[in-house]
Amino acid sequence: MTEQTKTGLLGAERVNRRDFVLVFCISLFMVSLVTAAVTAIKINAVSIFGWELLVPAGSLAFAITYLATDVISEVWGRATALMVVFAGLAMRLVILILFLAALYAENVVGFVGVADSWTQERQQAFEGVLGSSLRINIAGIIAFGISALVDVFLFHFLHTRQEGKNLLWLRNNVSTMLSQVFNSVFFIVAAFGWSLPWAAIGSLIIGQIVVKLLVAAFDTPLVYLLRNLATGRKLLDFRG
């Protein structure tokens, strides 16, 4: 095997690893986004140091989307991260349309009906999950779109200002945390306002912010790991 062939094979291996991380991050982003949309209707009570907070079940999944976009921003740049965000917005709209079709197709399309085995109780349970999440889905689309764009632009701004200063951990956390705070306030008010007591709304906002900030802090090593895997660095290299 010639030296040129060896170099070519190694080059192909590096490209494949980089491509794998990109596909992984986009897949993680989309899966987390869909999961957050479906599970946000459930509200969990989380006890932190004796203080009980209300947290939508989709908070963890939604927080993971920022991990993916930060890695994409760091390695592939703002343009690629923005494409992923816009694709995610399109997918949220697709989810909304599919939910509506699953819920009400038989009421709109004449040749669509329901099977005899589909009882009224099942329909009510089905509507209880998907129907109640329509408002949450719309609120999530708006909140996600704005906060994700803020995250990408803020990350890119810090990346430009901090070039060569080994501060990936700082731009990852600052961009994620600020955009997550905005997202939590807007989403909770739009999704649950006037349907729950305002004390519960306040607890939901605080609970979601706490969960998202904790995820943002603890996902930093994963951001480095994926960055290093994509760029050919040693996996435990926490510089840059």
Coordinates of N, CA and C in Angstrom, one line a residue:
M1 N 0.8 -1.2 0.0 CA 0.0 0.0 0.0 C 0.9 1.2 0.0
T2 N 0.7 2.2 -0.9 CA 1.5 3.4 -1.0 C 1.1 4.3 0.1
E3 N 2.1 5.3 0.3 CA 1.8 6.3 1.3 C 0.6 7.2 1.0
Q4 N 0.4 7.4 -0.3 CA -0.8 8.2 -0.7 C -2.1 7.5 -0.3
T5 N -2.1 6.2 -0.5 CA -3.3 5.4 -0.2 C -3.6 5.4 1.3
K6 N -2.5 5.3 2.1 CA -2.7 5.3 3.5 C -3.3 6.7 4.0
T7 N -2.7 7.7 3.4 CA -3.2 9.1 3.8 C -4.7 9.2 3.4
G8 N -5.0 8.6 2.2 CA -6.4 8.7 1.7 C -7.3 8.0 2.6
L9 N -6.9 6.8 3.1 CA -7.8 6.0 4.0 C -7.9 6.7 5.3
L10 N -6.9 7.3 5.9 CA -7.0 8.0 7.1 C -7.8 9.3 7.0
G11 N -7.7 9.9 5.8 CA -8.5 11.1 5.6 C -10.0 10.7 5.5
A12 N -10.3 9.6 4.9 CA -11.7 9.1 4.8 C -12.2 8.8 6.2
E13 N -11.3 8.2 7.0 CA -11.8 7.9 8.4 C -12.1 9.1 9.2
R14 N -11.3 10.2 9.0 CA -11.6 11.4 9.7 C -12.9 12.1 9.3
V15 N -13.1 12.1 8.0 CA -14.3 12.6 7.4 C -15.5 11.9 7.9
N16 N -15.4 10.5 7.9 CA -16.6 9.7 8.4 C -16.9 10.0 9.8
R17 N -15.9 10.2 10.6 CA -16.1 10.4 12.1 C -16.8 11.8 12.2
R18 N -16.3 12.8 11.5 CA -16.9 14.1 11.5 C -18.3 14.1 11.1
D19 N -18.6 13.3 10.0 CA -20.0 13.2 9.5 C -20.9 12.5 10.5
F20 N -20.3 11.5 11.1 CA -21.1 10.7 12.1 C -21.6 11.7 13.2
V21 N -20.7 12.5 13.7 CA -21.0 13.4 14.8 C -22.1 14.4 14.4
L22 N -22.0 14.9 13.1 CA -23.0 15.8 12.6 C -24.4 15.1 12.5
V23 N -24.4 13.9 12.0 CA -25.7 13.2 11.9 C -26.2 12.8 13.3
F24 N -25.3 12.5 14.2 CA -25.7 12.2 15.6 C -26.4 13.4 16.2
C25 N -25.7 14.6 16.1 CA -26.2 15.8 16.7 C -27.6 16.2 16.1
I26 N -27.7 16.1 14.8 CA -29.0 16.5 14.2 C -30.1 15.5 14.6
S27 N -29.7 14.2 14.7 CA -30.7 13.2 15.1 C -31.1 13.4 16.6
L28 N -30.1 13.7 17.4 CA -30.4 14.0 18.8 C -31.3 15.2 19.0
F29 N -31.0 16.2 18.2 CA -31.8 17.4 18.2 C -33.3 17.1 17.8
M30 N -33.5 16.4 16.7 CA -34.8 16.2 16.3 C -35.6 15.3 17.2
V31 N -35.0 14.2 17.7 CA -35.6 13.3 18.6 C -36.0 14.0 19.9
S32 N -35.1 14.8 20.4 CA -35.4 15.5 21.7 C -36.5 16.5 21.5
L33 N -36.5 17.2 20.3 CA -37.5 18.2 20.0 C -38.9 17.5 19.9
V34 N -39.0 16.4 19.3 CA -40.3 15.7 19.2 C -40.7 15.2 20.5
T35 N -39.8 14.6 21.3 CA -40.1 14.1 22.6 C -40.6 15.2 23.5
A36 N -40.0 16.4 23.5 CA -40.4 17.5 24.3 C -41.8 17.9 23.9
A37 N -42.1 17.9 22.6 CA -43.5 18.4 22.2 C -44.6 17.4 22.7
V38 N -44.3 16.1 22.7 CA -45.3 15.2 23.1 C -45.4 15.1 24.6
T39 N -44.3 15.2 25.4 CA -44.3 14.9 26.8 C -44.5 16.2 27.7
A40 N -44.6 17.4 27.1 CA -44.6 18.6 27.8 C -45.9 18.7 28.6
I41 N -47.0 18.0 28.2 CA -48.3 18.1 28.8 C -48.3 17.6 30.3
K42 N -47.4 16.6 30.5 CA -47.3 16.0 31.9 C -46.5 16.9 32.8
I43 N -47.0 17.1 34.0 CA -46.3 18.0 34.9 C -45.8 17.2 36.1
N44 N -44.5 17.1 36.3 CA -43.9 16.4 37.5 C -43.7 17.4 38.6
A45 N -43.8 16.8 39.9 CA -43.4 17.6 41.1 C -42.0 17.1 41.5
V46 N -41.0 18.0 41.4 CA -39.6 17.6 41.7 C -39.2 18.3 43.0
S47 N -38.7 17.5 44.0 CA -38.2 18.1 45.2 C -36.7 18.3 45.2
I48 N -36.3 19.6 45.3 CA -34.9 20.0 45.3 C -34.6 20.7 46.6
F49 N -33.8 20.0 47.5 CA -33.4 20.5 48.8 C -34.6 20.9 49.6
G50 N -35.7 20.0 49.5 CA -36.9 20.2 50.3 C -37.8 21.2 49.7
W51 N -37.5 21.8 48.5 CA -38.4 22.8 47.9 C -39.0 22.1 46.7
E52 N -40.3 22.0 46.7 CA -41.0 21.3 45.6 C -41.3 22.2 44.4
L53 N -40.8 21.8 43.2 CA -41.0 22.6 42.0 C -41.8 21.8 41.0
L54 N -42.7 22.4 40.3 CA -43.4 21.8 39.2 C -42.6 21.9 37.9
V55 N -42.4 20.8 37.2 CA -41.6 20.8 36.0 C -42.3 20.0 34.9
P56 N -42.5 20.6 33.7 CA -43.0 19.8 32.6 C -42.1 18.7 32.3
A57 N -42.7 17.5 32.0 CA -41.9 16.3 31.7 C -41.0 16.5 30.5
G58 N -41.3 17.4 29.6 CA -40.5 17.6 28.4 C -39.3 18.5 28.6
S59 N -39.1 19.0 29.8 CA -38.0 20.0 30.0 C -36.7 19.4 29.7
L60 N -36.4 18.2 30.2 CA -35.1 17.5 30.0 C -34.9 17.3 28.5
A61 N -35.9 16.8 27.8 CA -35.7 16.6 26.3 C -35.4 17.9 25.6
F62 N -36.1 18.9 26.0 CA -35.9 20.2 25.3 C -34.5 20.8 25.6
A63 N -34.1 20.6 26.8 CA -32.7 21.1 27.2 C -31.6 20.5 26.3
I64 N -31.8 19.2 26.0 CA -30.8 18.5 25.2 C -30.7 19.0 23.8
T65 N -31.7 19.7 23.3 CA -31.6 20.2 21.9 C -30.5 21.3 21.9
Y66 N -30.2 22.0 23.0 CA -29.2 23.0 23.0 C -27.8 22.4 23.0
L67 N -27.7 21.3 23.6 CA -26.4 20.6 23.5 C -26.0 20.3 22.0
A68 N -27.0 19.8 21.3 CA -26.8 19.5 19.9 C -26.4 20.7 19.1
T69 N -27.2 21.8 19.2 CA -26.9 23.0 18.4 C -25.6 23.7 18.8
D70 N -25.2 23.6 20.1 CA -23.9 24.2 20.5 C -22.8 23.4 19.8
V71 N -22.9 22.1 19.8 CA -21.8 21.3 19.1 C -21.7 21.7 17.6
I72 N -22.9 21.7 17.0 CA -22.9 22.1 15.6 C -22.4 23.5 15.3
S73 N -22.8 24.4 16.2 CA -22.2 25.8 16.1 C -20.7 25.8 16.2
E74 N -20.2 25.1 17.1 CA -18.8 25.1 17.4 C -18.0 24.5 16.3
V75 N -18.4 23.4 15.7 CA -17.7 22.6 14.7 C -18.0 23.1 13.3
W76 N -19.3 23.3 13.0 CA -19.7 23.5 11.6 C -20.1 25.0 11.4
G77 N -20.3 25.7 12.4 CA -20.5 27.2 12.2 C -22.0 27.5 12.3
R78 N -22.2 28.9 12.3 CA -23.6 29.4 12.5 C -24.5 29.0 11.4
A79 N -24.1 29.0 10.2 CA -25.0 28.7 9.1 C -25.6 27.3 9.2
T80 N -24.8 26.3 9.5 CA -25.3 25.0 9.7 C -26.2 24.9 10.8
A81 N -25.8 25.5 12.0 CA -26.7 25.5 13.1 C -28.1 26.1 12.8
L82 N -28.1 27.2 12.1 CA -29.3 27.8 11.7 C -30.2 26.9 10.8
M83 N -29.6 26.2 9.9 CA -30.3 25.3 9.1 C -31.0 24.2 9.9
V84 N -30.3 23.7 10.9 CA -30.8 22.7 11.8 C -32.0 23.3 12.6
V85 N -31.9 24.5 13.1 CA -33.0 25.2 13.8 C -34.2 25.3 12.9
F86 N -34.0 25.8 11.7 CA -35.1 26.0 10.8 C -35.8 24.7 10.4
A87 N -35.0 23.7 10.3 CA -35.5 22.4 10.0 C -36.3 21.9 11.2
G88 N -35.8 22.2 12.4 CA -36.6 21.8 13.6 C -37.9 22.5 13.7
L89 N -37.9 23.8 13.3 CA -39.2 24.5 13.3 C -40.2 23.9 12.3
A90 N -39.7 23.5 11.2 CA -40.5 22.9 10.2 C -41.1 21.5 10.7
M91 N -40.2 20.8 11.4 CA -40.7 19.5 12.0 C -41.8 19.7 13.1
R92 N -41.6 20.8 13.9 CA -42.6 21.1 14.9 C -44.0 21.4 14.2
L93 N -44.0 22.1 13.1 CA -45.2 22.3 12.3 C -45.8 21.0 11.7
V94 N -44.9 20.2 11.3 CA -45.3 18.8 10.8 C -46.0 18.1 11.9
I95 N -45.4 18.1 13.1 CA -46.0 17.4 14.3 C -47.4 17.9 14.5
L96 N -47.5 19.3 14.5 CA -48.8 19.9 14.8 C -49.9 19.4 13.7
I97 N -49.5 19.4 12.5 CA -50.4 19.0 11.4 C -50.8 17.5 11.6
L98 N -49.8 16.7 11.9 CA -50.1 15.2 12.1 C -50.9 15.0 13.3
F99 N -50.7 15.7 14.4 CA -51.6 15.6 15.5 C -53.1 16.0 15.2
L100 N -53.2 17.1 14.4 CA -54.6 17.5 14.0 C -55.2 16.4 13.1
A101 N -54.4 15.8 12.2 CA -54.9 14.8 11.3 C -55.4 13.5 12.1
A102 N -54.5 13.2 13.1 CA -54.9 12.0 13.9 C -56.1 12.2 14.8
L103 N -56.3 13.4 15.2 CA -57.4 13.7 16.1 C -58.7 13.9 15.4
Y104 N -58.7 14.6 14.2 CA -59.9 15.1 13.6 C -60.1 14.7 12.2
A105 N -59.3 13.8 11.6 CA -59.5 13.4 10.2 C -60.9 12.9 9.9
E106 N -61.4 12.1 10.8 CA -62.7 11.5 10.5 C -63.8 12.5 10.5
N107 N -63.6 13.7 11.1 CA -64.6 14.8 11.1 C -64.5 15.7 9.9
V108 N -63.4 15.5 9.1 CA -63.2 16.4 8.0 C -63.2 15.7 6.7
V109 N -62.6 14.5 6.6 CA -62.5 13.7 5.4 C -63.6 12.7 5.4
G110 N -64.5 12.7 4.4 CA -65.6 11.8 4.4 C -65.4 10.3 4.4
F111 N -64.3 9.9 3.7 CA -64.0 8.5 3.6 C -63.2 7.9 4.8
V112 N -62.9 8.7 5.8 CA -62.1 8.3 6.9 C -63.1 8.1 8.1
G113 N -63.0 6.9 8.7 CA -63.8 6.7 9.9 C -62.9 6.0 11.0
V114 N -63.6 5.5 12.0 CA -62.8 4.8 13.1 C -63.3 3.4 13.2
A115 N -62.5 2.5 13.6 CA -62.8 1.1 13.7 C -63.8 0.9 14.9
D116 N -64.5 -0.1 14.9 CA -65.5 -0.4 15.9 C -64.8 -0.6 17.3
S117 N -63.6 -1.1 17.2 CA -62.8 -1.4 18.4 C -62.3 -0.1 19.1
W118 N -62.4 1.0 18.4 CA -62.0 2.3 18.9 C -63.1 2.9 19.7
T119 N -63.2 2.7 21.0 CA -64.3 3.1 21.8 C -64.2 4.6 22.1
Q120 N -65.3 5.1 22.6 CA -65.4 6.5 23.0 C -64.4 6.8 24.2
E121 N -64.2 5.9 25.0 CA -63.2 6.0 26.1 C -61.8 6.2 25.6
R122 N -61.5 5.4 24.6 CA -60.2 5.5 24.0 C -60.0 6.8 23.3
Q123 N -61.1 7.3 22.6 CA -61.0 8.6 21.9 C -60.8 9.7 22.9
Q124 N -61.5 9.7 24.0 CA -61.3 10.7 25.0 C -59.9 10.7 25.6
A125 N -59.4 9.5 25.8 CA -58.0 9.4 26.3 C -57.0 10.0 25.3
F126 N -57.3 9.6 24.0 CA -56.4 10.1 22.9 C -56.4 11.6 22.8
E127 N -57.6 12.2 22.9 CA -57.8 13.6 22.9 C -57.2 14.3 24.1
G128 N -57.2 13.6 25.2 CA -56.7 14.1 26.5 C -55.2 14.3 26.4
V129 N -54.5 13.5 25.6 CA -53.1 13.6 25.5 C -52.7 14.6 24.3
L130 N -53.2 14.2 23.1 CA -52.8 15.0 21.9 C -53.6 16.3 21.8
G131 N -54.9 16.2 22.1 CA -55.7 17.5 22.0 C -55.2 18.5 23.0
S132 N -54.9 18.1 24.2 CA -54.4 19.1 25.2 C -53.1 19.7 24.9
S133 N -52.3 18.9 24.1 CA -51.0 19.4 23.8 C -50.9 20.3 22.6
L134 N -52.1 20.6 21.9 CA -52.1 21.5 20.8 C -51.6 22.9 21.2
R135 N -52.2 23.4 22.2 CA -51.8 24.7 22.7 C -50.4 24.7 23.1
I136 N -50.0 23.6 23.8 CA -48.6 23.5 24.2 C -47.7 23.4 23.0
N137 N -48.1 22.7 22.0 CA -47.3 22.6 20.8 C -47.1 23.9 20.1
I138 N -48.2 24.7 20.0 CA -48.1 26.0 19.4 C -47.2 27.0 20.2
A139 N -47.4 26.9 21.5 CA -46.5 27.8 22.4 C -45.0 27.3 22.3
G140 N -44.9 26.0 22.2 CA -43.5 25.5 22.0 C -42.8 25.8 20.7
I141 N -43.6 25.9 19.7 CA -43.0 26.3 18.4 C -42.5 27.7 18.4
I142 N -43.3 28.6 19.0 CA -42.9 30.0 19.0 C -41.7 30.2 20.0
A143 N -41.8 29.6 21.2 CA -40.7 29.7 22.2 C -39.5 29.1 21.7
F144 N -39.6 27.9 21.1 CA -38.4 27.3 20.6 C -37.7 28.1 19.5
G145 N -38.5 28.6 18.5 CA -38.0 29.3 17.4 C -37.2 30.5 17.8
I146 N -37.7 31.3 18.7 CA -37.0 32.5 19.2 C -35.8 32.2 20.0
S147 N -36.0 31.3 21.0 CA -34.9 31.0 21.9 C -33.7 30.2 21.2
A148 N -34.1 29.4 20.3 CA -33.0 28.6 19.5 C -32.2 29.6 18.7
L149 N -32.8 30.6 18.1 CA -32.1 31.6 17.3 C -31.2 32.4 18.2
V150 N -31.8 32.8 19.4 CA -31.0 33.6 20.3 C -29.7 32.8 20.7
D151 N -29.9 31.5 21.0 CA -28.8 30.6 21.4 C -27.7 30.6 20.3
V152 N -28.1 30.4 19.1 CA -27.1 30.2 18.0 C -26.4 31.5 17.8
F153 N -27.1 32.7 17.7 CA -26.5 33.9 17.4 C -25.6 34.3 18.6
L154 N -26.0 34.1 19.9 CA -25.2 34.4 21.0 C -24.0 33.6 21.1
F155 N -24.1 32.3 20.8 CA -23.0 31.4 20.8 C -21.9 31.8 19.7
H156 N -22.4 32.2 18.5 CA -21.5 32.6 17.5 C -20.8 33.9 17.9
F157 N -21.6 34.8 18.5 CA -21.0 36.1 18.9 C -19.9 35.9 19.9
L158 N -20.1 35.0 20.9 CA -19.1 34.7 21.9 C -17.9 34.0 21.3
H159 N -18.2 33.1 20.3 CA -17.2 32.3 19.7 C -16.2 33.3 18.9
T160 N -16.8 34.3 18.3 CA -15.9 35.3 17.6 C -15.1 36.1 18.5
R161 N -15.7 36.5 19.7 CA -15.0 37.3 20.6 C -14.0 36.6 21.4
Q162 N -14.2 35.3 21.6 CA -13.3 34.5 22.4 C -12.3 33.6 21.7
E163 N -12.2 33.8 20.4 CA -11.4 33.0 19.6 C -9.9 32.9 20.1
G164 N -9.5 31.6 20.3 CA -8.2 31.4 20.9 C -8.0 31.5 22.4
K165 N -9.2 31.7 23.1 CA -9.1 31.9 24.5 C -9.5 30.6 25.3
N166 N -9.8 29.5 24.7 CA -10.1 28.3 25.4 C -11.3 28.4 26.2
L167 N -12.4 29.0 25.7 CA -13.6 29.3 26.5 C -14.9 28.6 25.9
L168 N -14.7 27.4 25.4 CA -15.9 26.8 24.9 C -16.9 26.5 26.0
W169 N -16.5 26.2 27.2 CA -17.3 26.0 28.3 C -18.2 27.2 28.6
L170 N -17.6 28.4 28.5 CA -18.2 29.6 28.8 C -19.3 30.0 27.8
R171 N -19.0 29.9 26.5 CA -20.0 30.3 25.5 C -21.1 29.2 25.4
N172 N -20.8 28.0 25.7 CA -21.8 26.9 25.8 C -22.8 27.2 26.9
N173 N -22.3 27.5 28.1 CA -23.2 27.8 29.2 C -23.9 29.1 29.1
V174 N -23.2 30.2 28.7 CA -23.9 31.5 28.7 C -25.0 31.5 27.6
S175 N -24.7 31.0 26.4 CA -25.7 31.1 25.3 C -26.9 30.2 25.7
T176 N -26.6 29.0 26.2 CA -27.7 28.1 26.5 C -28.5 28.6 27.7
M177 N -27.9 29.1 28.8 CA -28.6 29.5 29.9 C -29.5 30.7 29.7
L178 N -29.0 31.7 29.0 CA -29.8 32.9 28.7 C -31.0 32.6 27.8
S179 N -30.8 31.8 26.8 CA -31.9 31.5 25.9 C -32.9 30.6 26.6
Q180 N -32.4 29.7 27.5 CA -33.3 28.8 28.2 C -34.2 29.6 29.1
V181 N -33.7 30.6 29.8 CA -34.5 31.4 30.7 C -35.6 32.0 29.9
F182 N -35.3 32.6 28.8 CA -36.3 33.3 28.0 C -37.4 32.2 27.5
N183 N -36.9 31.1 27.1 CA -37.8 30.0 26.6 C -38.7 29.6 27.7
S184 N -38.2 29.4 28.9 CA -39.0 28.9 30.0 C -40.2 29.9 30.3
V185 N -39.8 31.2 30.5 CA -40.8 32.1 30.8 C -41.9 32.2 29.8
F186 N -41.5 32.4 28.5 CA -42.5 32.5 27.4 C -43.3 31.3 27.3
F187 N -42.7 30.1 27.3 CA -43.4 28.9 27.0 C -44.4 28.6 28.1
I188 N -44.0 28.7 29.4 CA -44.9 28.3 30.4 C -46.1 29.3 30.5
V189 N -45.9 30.6 30.3 CA -47.0 31.5 30.3 C -48.0 31.2 29.1
A190 N -47.4 31.0 27.9 CA -48.2 30.8 26.7 C -48.9 29.4 26.8
A191 N -48.3 28.4 27.3 CA -48.8 27.1 27.3 C -49.8 26.8 28.4
F192 N -49.5 27.4 29.6 CA -50.3 27.0 30.8 C -51.0 28.2 31.4
G193 N -50.7 29.4 31.0 CA -51.3 30.6 31.6 C -52.8 30.6 31.5
W194 N -53.5 31.1 32.6 CA -55.0 31.1 32.7 C -55.7 29.7 32.7
S195 N -54.9 28.7 32.6 CA -55.5 27.3 32.8 C -55.0 26.7 34.1
L196 N -54.0 27.3 34.8 CA -53.5 26.9 36.0 C -53.4 28.1 37.0
P197 N -53.4 27.9 38.3 CA -53.2 29.0 39.2 C -51.9 29.7 39.0
W198 N -51.8 31.0 39.1 CA -50.6 31.7 38.8 C -49.4 31.3 39.8
A199 N -49.7 30.8 40.9 CA -48.7 30.3 41.8 C -48.1 29.0 41.2
A200 N -48.9 28.2 40.5 CA -48.4 27.0 39.8 C -47.6 27.4 38.6
I201 N -48.0 28.5 37.9 CA -47.3 29.0 36.8 C -45.9 29.4 37.2
G202 N -45.8 30.2 38.3 CA -44.5 30.6 38.8 C -43.6 29.4 39.2
S203 N -44.2 28.4 39.8 CA -43.4 27.2 40.1 C -43.0 26.5 38.9
L204 N -43.8 26.4 37.9 CA -43.4 25.8 36.6 C -42.3 26.5 36.0
I205 N -42.3 27.9 35.9 CA -41.2 28.6 35.3 C -39.9 28.4 36.1
I206 N -40.0 28.5 37.4 CA -38.8 28.3 38.2 C -38.2 26.8 38.0
G207 N -39.2 25.9 38.1 CA -38.8 24.5 38.0 C -38.1 24.2 36.6
Q208 N -38.7 24.7 35.5 CA -38.2 24.5 34.2 C -36.8 25.1 34.1
I209 N -36.7 26.3 34.6 CA -35.4 27.0 34.5 C -34.3 26.3 35.3
V210 N -34.6 25.8 36.5 CA -33.7 25.0 37.3 C -33.2 23.8 36.6
V211 N -34.2 23.0 36.0 CA -33.8 21.8 35.3 C -32.9 22.1 34.1
K212 N -33.3 23.1 33.3 CA -32.6 23.4 32.1 C -31.2 24.0 32.4
L213 N -31.0 24.7 33.5 CA -29.7 25.2 33.9 C -28.8 24.1 34.3
L214 N -29.4 23.2 35.1 CA -28.6 22.0 35.5 C -28.2 21.2 34.3
V215 N -29.1 20.9 33.4 CA -28.7 20.2 32.2 C -27.6 20.9 31.4
A216 N -27.7 22.3 31.3 CA -26.7 23.1 30.6 C -25.4 23.0 31.2
A217 N -25.3 23.0 32.6 CA -24.1 22.8 33.3 C -23.4 21.5 33.1
F218 N -24.3 20.4 33.2 CA -23.7 19.1 33.2 C -23.5 18.6 31.8
D219 N -24.0 19.2 30.8 CA -23.8 18.7 29.4 C -22.5 19.2 28.8
T220 N -21.8 20.1 29.5 CA -20.6 20.7 29.0 C -19.5 19.7 28.6
P221 N -19.3 18.7 29.5 CA -18.3 17.6 29.1 C -18.7 16.9 27.8
L222 N -20.0 16.7 27.6 CA -20.5 16.0 26.4 C -20.3 16.9 25.2
V223 N -20.4 18.2 25.3 CA -20.1 19.2 24.2 C -18.6 19.0 23.8
Y224 N -17.7 19.0 24.8 CA -16.3 18.8 24.5 C -16.1 17.4 23.8
L225 N -16.7 16.4 24.4 CA -16.5 15.1 23.8 C -16.9 15.0 22.4
L226 N -18.1 15.5 22.0 CA -18.5 15.5 20.7 C -17.7 16.4 19.8
R227 N -17.3 17.5 20.3 CA -16.4 18.4 19.5 C -15.1 17.7 19.2
N228 N -14.5 17.1 20.2 CA -13.2 16.4 20.0 C -13.4 15.2 19.1
L229 N -14.4 14.5 19.2 CA -14.7 13.4 18.3 C -14.8 13.8 16.8
A230 N -15.4 14.9 16.6 CA -15.6 15.5 15.3 C -14.4 16.0 14.7
T231 N -13.5 16.6 15.5 CA -12.4 17.4 15.0 C -11.1 16.6 15.1
G232 N -11.1 15.4 15.6 CA -9.9 14.5 15.7 C -9.0 14.8 16.9
R233 N -9.5 15.6 17.9 CA -8.7 15.8 19.1 C -8.8 14.6 20.0
K234 N -8.0 14.6 21.0 CA -8.1 13.5 22.0 C -9.4 13.7 22.7
L235 N -10.1 12.7 23.0 CA -11.5 12.8 23.6 C -11.6 13.6 24.9
L236 N -10.5 13.5 25.7 CA -10.6 14.2 27.0 C -9.8 15.5 26.9
D237 N -9.7 16.1 25.7 CA -9.1 17.4 25.6 C -10.1 18.5 25.9
F238 N -9.9 19.2 27.0 CA -10.9 20.2 27.4 C -10.4 21.6 27.2
R239 N -9.5 21.7 26.2 CA -9.0 23.1 25.8 C -9.8 23.6 24.6
G240 N -9.8 24.9 24.5 CA -10.5 25.5 23.3 C -12.0 25.7 23.4

